[in-house]
Tab-separated table of C-alpha atoms in Angstrom:
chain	number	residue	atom	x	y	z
A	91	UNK	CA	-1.395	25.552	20.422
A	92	UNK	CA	-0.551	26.037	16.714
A	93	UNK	CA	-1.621	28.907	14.417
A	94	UNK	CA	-0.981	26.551	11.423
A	95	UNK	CA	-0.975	22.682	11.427
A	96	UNK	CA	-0.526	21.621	7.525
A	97	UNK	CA	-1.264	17.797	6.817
A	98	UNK	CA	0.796	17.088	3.972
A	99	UNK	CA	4.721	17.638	3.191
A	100	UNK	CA	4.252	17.507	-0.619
A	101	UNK	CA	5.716	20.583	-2.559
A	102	UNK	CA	2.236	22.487	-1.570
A	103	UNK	CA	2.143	21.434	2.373
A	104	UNK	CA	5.997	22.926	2.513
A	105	UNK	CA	5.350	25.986	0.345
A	106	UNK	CA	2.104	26.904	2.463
A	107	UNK	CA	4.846	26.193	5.527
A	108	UNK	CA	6.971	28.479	4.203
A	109	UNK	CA	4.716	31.100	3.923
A	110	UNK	CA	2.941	30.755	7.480
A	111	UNK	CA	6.147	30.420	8.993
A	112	UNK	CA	7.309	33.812	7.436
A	113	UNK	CA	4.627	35.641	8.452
A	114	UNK	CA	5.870	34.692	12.080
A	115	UNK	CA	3.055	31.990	12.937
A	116	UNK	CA	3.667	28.651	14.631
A	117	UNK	CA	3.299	26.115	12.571
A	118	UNK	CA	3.517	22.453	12.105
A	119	UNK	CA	3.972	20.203	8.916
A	120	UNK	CA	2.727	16.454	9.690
A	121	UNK	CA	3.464	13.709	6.834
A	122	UNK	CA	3.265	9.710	7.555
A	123	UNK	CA	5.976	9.282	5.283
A	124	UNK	CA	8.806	11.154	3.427
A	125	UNK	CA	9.168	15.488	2.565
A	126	UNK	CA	8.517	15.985	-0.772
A	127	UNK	CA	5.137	13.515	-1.473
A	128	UNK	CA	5.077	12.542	-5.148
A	129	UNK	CA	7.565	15.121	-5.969
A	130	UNK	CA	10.221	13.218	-4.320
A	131	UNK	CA	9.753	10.071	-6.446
A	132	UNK	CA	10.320	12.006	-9.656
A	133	UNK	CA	13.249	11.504	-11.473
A	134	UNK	CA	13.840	14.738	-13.566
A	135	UNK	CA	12.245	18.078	-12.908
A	136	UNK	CA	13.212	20.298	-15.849
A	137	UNK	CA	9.655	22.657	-16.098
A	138	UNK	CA	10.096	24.650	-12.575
A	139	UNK	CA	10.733	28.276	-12.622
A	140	UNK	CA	14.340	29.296	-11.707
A	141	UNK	CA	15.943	25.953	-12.095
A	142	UNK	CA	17.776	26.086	-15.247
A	143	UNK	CA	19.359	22.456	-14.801
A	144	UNK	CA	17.321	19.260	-14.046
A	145	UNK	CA	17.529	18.410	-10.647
A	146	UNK	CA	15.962	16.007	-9.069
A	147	UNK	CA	12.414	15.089	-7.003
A	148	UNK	CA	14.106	14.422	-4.045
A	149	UNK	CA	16.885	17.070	-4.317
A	150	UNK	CA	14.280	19.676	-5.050
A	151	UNK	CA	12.234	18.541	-2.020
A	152	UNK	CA	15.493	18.586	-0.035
A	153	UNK	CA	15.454	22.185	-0.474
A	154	UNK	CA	11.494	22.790	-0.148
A	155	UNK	CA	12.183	20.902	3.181
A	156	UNK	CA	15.262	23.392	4.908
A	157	UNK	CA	13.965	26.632	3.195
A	158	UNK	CA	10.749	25.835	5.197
A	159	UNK	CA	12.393	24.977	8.531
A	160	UNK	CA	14.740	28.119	8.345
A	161	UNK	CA	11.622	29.709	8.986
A	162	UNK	CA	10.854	27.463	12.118
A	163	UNK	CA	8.325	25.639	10.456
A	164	UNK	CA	8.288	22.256	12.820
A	165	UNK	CA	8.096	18.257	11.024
A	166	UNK	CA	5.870	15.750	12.661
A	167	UNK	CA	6.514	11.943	11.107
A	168	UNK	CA	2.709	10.693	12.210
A	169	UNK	CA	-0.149	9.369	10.287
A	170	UNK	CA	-3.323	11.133	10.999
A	171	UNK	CA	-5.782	9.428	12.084
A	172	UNK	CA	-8.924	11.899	13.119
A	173	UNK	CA	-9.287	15.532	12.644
A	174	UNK	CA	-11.907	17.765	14.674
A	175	UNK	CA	-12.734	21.051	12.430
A	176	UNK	CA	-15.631	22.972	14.138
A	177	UNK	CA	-15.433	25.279	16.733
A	178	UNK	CA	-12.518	28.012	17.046
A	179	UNK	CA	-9.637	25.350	17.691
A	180	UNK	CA	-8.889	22.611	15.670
A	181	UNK	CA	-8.053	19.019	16.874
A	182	UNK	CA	-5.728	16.825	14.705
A	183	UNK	CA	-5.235	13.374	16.021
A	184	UNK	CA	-2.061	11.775	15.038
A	185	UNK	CA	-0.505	8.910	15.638
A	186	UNK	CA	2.029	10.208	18.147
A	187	UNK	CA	0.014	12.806	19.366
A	188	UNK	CA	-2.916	15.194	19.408
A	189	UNK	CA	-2.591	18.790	18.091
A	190	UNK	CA	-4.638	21.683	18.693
A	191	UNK	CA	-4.270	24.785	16.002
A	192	UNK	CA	-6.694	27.655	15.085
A	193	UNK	CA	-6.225	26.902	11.287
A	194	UNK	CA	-5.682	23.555	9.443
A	195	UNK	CA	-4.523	22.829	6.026
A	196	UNK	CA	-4.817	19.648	3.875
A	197	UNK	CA	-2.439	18.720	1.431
A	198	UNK	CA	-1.893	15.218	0.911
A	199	UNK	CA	-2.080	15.096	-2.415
A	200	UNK	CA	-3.636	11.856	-4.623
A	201	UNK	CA	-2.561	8.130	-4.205
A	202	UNK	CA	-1.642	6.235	-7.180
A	203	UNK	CA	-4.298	4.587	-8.828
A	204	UNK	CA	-4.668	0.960	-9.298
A	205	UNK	CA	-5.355	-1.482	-12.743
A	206	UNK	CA	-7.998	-3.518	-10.619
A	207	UNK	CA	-6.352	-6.579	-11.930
A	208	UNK	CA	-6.960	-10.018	-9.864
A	209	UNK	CA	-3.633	-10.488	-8.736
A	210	UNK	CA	-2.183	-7.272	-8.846
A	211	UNK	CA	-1.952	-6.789	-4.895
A	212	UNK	CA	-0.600	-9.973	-4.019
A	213	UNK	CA	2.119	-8.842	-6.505
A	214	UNK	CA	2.981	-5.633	-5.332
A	215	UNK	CA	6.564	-4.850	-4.499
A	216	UNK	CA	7.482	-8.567	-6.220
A	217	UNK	CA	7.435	-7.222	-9.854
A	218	UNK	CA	4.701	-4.570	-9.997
A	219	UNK	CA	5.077	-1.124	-8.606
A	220	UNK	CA	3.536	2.494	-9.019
A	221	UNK	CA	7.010	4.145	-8.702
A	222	UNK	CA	9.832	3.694	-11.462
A	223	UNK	CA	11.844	6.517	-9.340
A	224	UNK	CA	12.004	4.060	-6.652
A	225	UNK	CA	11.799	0.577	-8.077
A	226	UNK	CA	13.625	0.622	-11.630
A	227	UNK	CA	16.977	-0.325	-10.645
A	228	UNK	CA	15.613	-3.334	-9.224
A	229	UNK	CA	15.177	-4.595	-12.682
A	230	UNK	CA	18.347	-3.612	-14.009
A	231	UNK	CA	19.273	-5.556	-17.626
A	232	UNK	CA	15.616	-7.265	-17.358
A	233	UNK	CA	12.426	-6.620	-19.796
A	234	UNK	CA	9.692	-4.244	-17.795
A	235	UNK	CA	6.148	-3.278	-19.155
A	236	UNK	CA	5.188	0.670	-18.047
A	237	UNK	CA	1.221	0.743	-18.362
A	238	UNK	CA	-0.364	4.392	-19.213
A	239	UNK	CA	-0.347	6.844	-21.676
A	240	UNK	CA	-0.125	10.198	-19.630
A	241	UNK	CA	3.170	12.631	-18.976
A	242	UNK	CA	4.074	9.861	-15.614
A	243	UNK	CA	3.837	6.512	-17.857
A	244	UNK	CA	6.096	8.789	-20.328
A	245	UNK	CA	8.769	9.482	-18.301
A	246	UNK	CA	8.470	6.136	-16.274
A	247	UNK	CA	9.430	4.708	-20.079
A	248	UNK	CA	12.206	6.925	-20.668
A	249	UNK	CA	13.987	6.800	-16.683
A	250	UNK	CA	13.546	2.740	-16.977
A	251	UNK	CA	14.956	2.640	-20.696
A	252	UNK	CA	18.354	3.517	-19.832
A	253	UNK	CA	19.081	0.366	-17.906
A	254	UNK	CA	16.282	-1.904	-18.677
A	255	UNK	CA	16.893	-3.781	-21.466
A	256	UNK	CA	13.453	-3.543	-22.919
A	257	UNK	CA	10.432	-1.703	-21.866
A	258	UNK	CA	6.989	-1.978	-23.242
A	259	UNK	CA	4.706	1.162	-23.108
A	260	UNK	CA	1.200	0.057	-23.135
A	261	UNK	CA	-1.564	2.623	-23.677
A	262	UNK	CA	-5.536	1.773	-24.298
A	263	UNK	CA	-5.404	4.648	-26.863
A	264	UNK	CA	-4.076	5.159	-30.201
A	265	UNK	CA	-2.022	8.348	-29.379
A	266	UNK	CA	-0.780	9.375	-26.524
A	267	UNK	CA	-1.723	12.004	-23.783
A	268	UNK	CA	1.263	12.995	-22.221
A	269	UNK	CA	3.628	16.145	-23.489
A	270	UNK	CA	4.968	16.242	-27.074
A	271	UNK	CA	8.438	16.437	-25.858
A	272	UNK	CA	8.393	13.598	-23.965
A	273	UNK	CA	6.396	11.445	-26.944
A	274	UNK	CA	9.317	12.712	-29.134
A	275	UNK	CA	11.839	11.202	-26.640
A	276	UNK	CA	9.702	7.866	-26.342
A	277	UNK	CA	9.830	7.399	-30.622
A	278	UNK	CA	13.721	7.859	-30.501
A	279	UNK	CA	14.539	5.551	-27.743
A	280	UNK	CA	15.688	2.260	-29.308
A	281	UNK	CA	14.497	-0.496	-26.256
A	282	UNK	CA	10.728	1.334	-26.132
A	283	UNK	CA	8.169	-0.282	-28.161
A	284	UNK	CA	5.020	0.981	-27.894
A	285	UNK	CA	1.552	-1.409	-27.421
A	286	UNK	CA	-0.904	0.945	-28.754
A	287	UNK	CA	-5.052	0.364	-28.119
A	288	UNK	CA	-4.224	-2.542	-25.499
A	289	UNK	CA	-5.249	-2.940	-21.960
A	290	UNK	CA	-3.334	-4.910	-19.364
A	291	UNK	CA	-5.706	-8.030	-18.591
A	292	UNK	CA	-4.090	-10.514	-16.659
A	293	UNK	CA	-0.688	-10.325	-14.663
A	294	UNK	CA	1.654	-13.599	-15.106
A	295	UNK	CA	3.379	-14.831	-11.648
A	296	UNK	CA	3.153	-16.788	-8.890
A	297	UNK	CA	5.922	-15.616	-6.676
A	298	UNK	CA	6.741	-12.870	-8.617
A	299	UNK	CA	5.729	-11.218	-11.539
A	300	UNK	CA	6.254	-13.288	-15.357
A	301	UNK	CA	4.840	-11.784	-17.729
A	302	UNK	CA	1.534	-9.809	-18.498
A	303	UNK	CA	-1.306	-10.723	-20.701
A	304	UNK	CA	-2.658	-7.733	-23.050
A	305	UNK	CA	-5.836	-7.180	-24.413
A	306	UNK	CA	-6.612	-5.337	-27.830
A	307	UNK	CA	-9.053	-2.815	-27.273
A	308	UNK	CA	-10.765	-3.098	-30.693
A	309	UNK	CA	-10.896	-6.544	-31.780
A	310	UNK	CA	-10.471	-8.391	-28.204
A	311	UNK	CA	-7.232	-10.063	-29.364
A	312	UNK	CA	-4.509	-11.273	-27.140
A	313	UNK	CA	-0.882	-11.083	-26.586
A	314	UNK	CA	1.467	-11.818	-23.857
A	315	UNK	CA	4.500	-10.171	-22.860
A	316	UNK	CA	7.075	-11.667	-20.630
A	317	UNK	CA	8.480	-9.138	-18.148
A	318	UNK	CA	9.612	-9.024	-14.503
A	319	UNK	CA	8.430	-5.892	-13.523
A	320	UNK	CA	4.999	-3.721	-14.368
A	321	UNK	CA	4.941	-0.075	-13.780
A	322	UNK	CA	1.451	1.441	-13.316
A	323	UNK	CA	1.402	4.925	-14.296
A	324	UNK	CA	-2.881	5.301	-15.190
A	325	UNK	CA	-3.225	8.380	-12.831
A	326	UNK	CA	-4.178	8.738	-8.794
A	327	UNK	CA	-7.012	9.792	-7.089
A	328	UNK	CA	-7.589	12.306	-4.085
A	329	UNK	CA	-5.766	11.046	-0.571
A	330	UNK	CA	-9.063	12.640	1.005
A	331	UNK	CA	-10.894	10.004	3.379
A	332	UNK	CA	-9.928	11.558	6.632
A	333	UNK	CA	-12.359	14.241	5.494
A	334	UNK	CA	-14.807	12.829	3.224
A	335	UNK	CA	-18.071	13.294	5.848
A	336	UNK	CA	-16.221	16.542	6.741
A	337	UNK	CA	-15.204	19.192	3.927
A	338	UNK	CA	-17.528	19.736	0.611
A	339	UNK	CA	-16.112	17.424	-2.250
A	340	UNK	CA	-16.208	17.321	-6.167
A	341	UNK	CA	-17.570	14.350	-7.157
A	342	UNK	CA	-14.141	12.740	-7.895
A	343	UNK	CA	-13.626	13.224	-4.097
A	344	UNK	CA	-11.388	16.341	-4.410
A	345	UNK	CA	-11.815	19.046	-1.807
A	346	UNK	CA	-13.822	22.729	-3.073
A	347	UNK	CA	-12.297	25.436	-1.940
A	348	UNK	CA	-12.433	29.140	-2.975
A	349	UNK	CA	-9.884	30.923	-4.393
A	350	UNK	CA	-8.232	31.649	-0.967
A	351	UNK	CA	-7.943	28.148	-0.723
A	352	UNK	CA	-10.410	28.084	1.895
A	353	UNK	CA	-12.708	24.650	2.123
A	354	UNK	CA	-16.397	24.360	3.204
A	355	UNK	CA	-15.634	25.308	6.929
A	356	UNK	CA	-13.787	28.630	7.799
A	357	UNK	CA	-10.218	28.182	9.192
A	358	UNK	CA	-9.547	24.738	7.247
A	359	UNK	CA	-7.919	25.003	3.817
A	360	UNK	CA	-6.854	22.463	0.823
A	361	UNK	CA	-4.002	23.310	-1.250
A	362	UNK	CA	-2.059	21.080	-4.098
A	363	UNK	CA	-3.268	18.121	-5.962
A	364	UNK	CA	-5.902	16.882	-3.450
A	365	UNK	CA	-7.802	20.720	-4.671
A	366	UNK	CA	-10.638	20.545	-7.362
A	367	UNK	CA	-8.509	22.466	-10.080
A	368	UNK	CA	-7.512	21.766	-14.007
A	369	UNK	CA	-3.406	21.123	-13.643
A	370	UNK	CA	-1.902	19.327	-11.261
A	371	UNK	CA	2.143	20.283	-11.189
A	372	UNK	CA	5.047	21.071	-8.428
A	373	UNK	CA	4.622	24.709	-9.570
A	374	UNK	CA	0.731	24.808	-9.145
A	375	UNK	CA	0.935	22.500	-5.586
A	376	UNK	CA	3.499	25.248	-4.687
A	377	UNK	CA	1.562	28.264	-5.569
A	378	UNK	CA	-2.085	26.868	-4.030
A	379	UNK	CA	0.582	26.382	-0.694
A	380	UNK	CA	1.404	29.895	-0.772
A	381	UNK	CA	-1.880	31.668	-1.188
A	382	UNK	CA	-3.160	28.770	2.049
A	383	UNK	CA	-0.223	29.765	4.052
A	384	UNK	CA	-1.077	33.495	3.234
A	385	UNK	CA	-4.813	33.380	4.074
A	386	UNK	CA	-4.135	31.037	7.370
A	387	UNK	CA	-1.729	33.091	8.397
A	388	UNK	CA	-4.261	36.210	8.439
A	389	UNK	CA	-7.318	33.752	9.769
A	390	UNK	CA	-4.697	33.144	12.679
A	391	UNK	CA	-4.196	36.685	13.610
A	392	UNK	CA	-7.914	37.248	14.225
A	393	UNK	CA	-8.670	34.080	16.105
A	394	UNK	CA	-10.925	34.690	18.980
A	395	UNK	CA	-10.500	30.928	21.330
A	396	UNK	CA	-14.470	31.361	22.316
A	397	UNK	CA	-15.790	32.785	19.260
């Protein structure tokens, strides 16, 4: 049996590692897919504490990742399937396997979110994609349209302007909403032009993507661009259906917790961007990991198996 079994190896599923695995408890980080989540698909982090020089996503996860297993914090690769939260021990079905642990934590962070457009599935991974990190070189020296208007559709924009040979940023609004710093760098890069008050409408493409057809927001008029590649960068929502009939949920499907991180049932606890909270950042993911990992780590020492 584990003390700790963390779903999620985002920056806050590793930092709550970290901390459980400090405090000498055995515990278990499961993720379907890569260490690092979202983090790892970002192609500059300049804002985190102590790292003077930009460094990477996915060189900053790389570290997240062996500072948490010098600790003996253990990596599962599994999708989870089914969890089982009442009683003193804890069930987490997995693909590979089932887990027992006296705590639980989720943190598996949001899933990007999609335009809604009629063909934009059948497209996927043939011209549009919700990661510039790990798509833009595929459209080296070709014209690429980057829909949103937030801090992600900002720095999509900038990482695909320096070897794309023209990118369109397209935002609904007539200003952006993203961080002055980065709209500064978006004005002084030469192959951005910006589509102000327009809405994606159609996506061009049989086989792959064409072009895109934009909508003006005020006075309905049209106007196509033709692109190869569309980069969707209009926000995520919560990865929490595995506990949707299960924990207490904002209404935008993020899990409540208090501020020990602990959810709806004692002994289970949400920490990063799938948490009800106002900013979602590596930093904040990071510190909501900590303060789980602290408070499961103490909820561990007192479990009683019958109790």
């Amino acid at each position: 049996m584990y003390d700790v079994v963390i779903i999620g190896g985002g920056p806050a599923g590793m930092s709550c590692g970290l901390y459980a695995g400090r405090a000498g408890m055995k515990t278990m980080i499961v993720e379907k897919m890569f260490s690092g989540g979202q983090m790892s698909t970002t192609n500059e982090v300049e804002n985190y504490p102590g790292v003077e020089n930009v460094i990477s996503g996915a060189e900053l996860a790389y570290k997240f990742e062996n500072q948490a297993r010098k600790f003996g914090v253990e990596f599962l690769n599994a999708d989870v399937t089914g969890v089982q939260l009442e009683g003193a021990v804890k069930k987490i079905v997995t693909s590979q396997e089932t887990l027992e642990t006296k705590t639980v934590v989720f943190a598996m962070g949001t899933v990007a979110r999609k335009l809604g457009l009629e063909d934009e599935a059948r497209l996927t991974g043939k011209g549009v994609s919700y990661c510039a990190t790990c798509d833009g070189a595929f459209f080296r020296g070709k014209d690429v349209a980057v829909i949103g208007g937030g801090d992600t559709a900002l720095e999509d924009a900038i990482f695909l302007s320096r070897f794309c040979s023209k990118v369109y940023l397209v935002h609904r609004r007539n200003e952006f909403r993203g961080a002055k710093v980065l709209q500064d760098q978006v004005l002084q890069t030469e192959n951005i032009e910006i589509c102000y008050q327009m809405v994606a409408e159609k996506i061009l493409g049989e086989n792959r993507v064409e072009g895109v057809v934009l909508r003006q927001a005020e006075n309905m008029a049209q106007r196509q661009l033709t692109v190869q590649g569309i980069f969707v960068a209009v926000g995520s929502d919560p990865s929490s259906q595995l506990v949707q009939e299960v924990l207490e949920l904002s209404k935008g499907g993020y899990i409540l917790t208090d501020d020990t991180m602990q959810t709806s049932i004692p002994g289970v606890y949400a920490a990063g961007d799938i948490r009800e909270k106002q900013l979602r950042q590596i930093i904040t993911a990071a510190s909501d990991g900590a303060i789980a990992g602290f408070n499961a780590a103490l909820y561990a020492t007192k479990f009683v198996p019958f109790g």
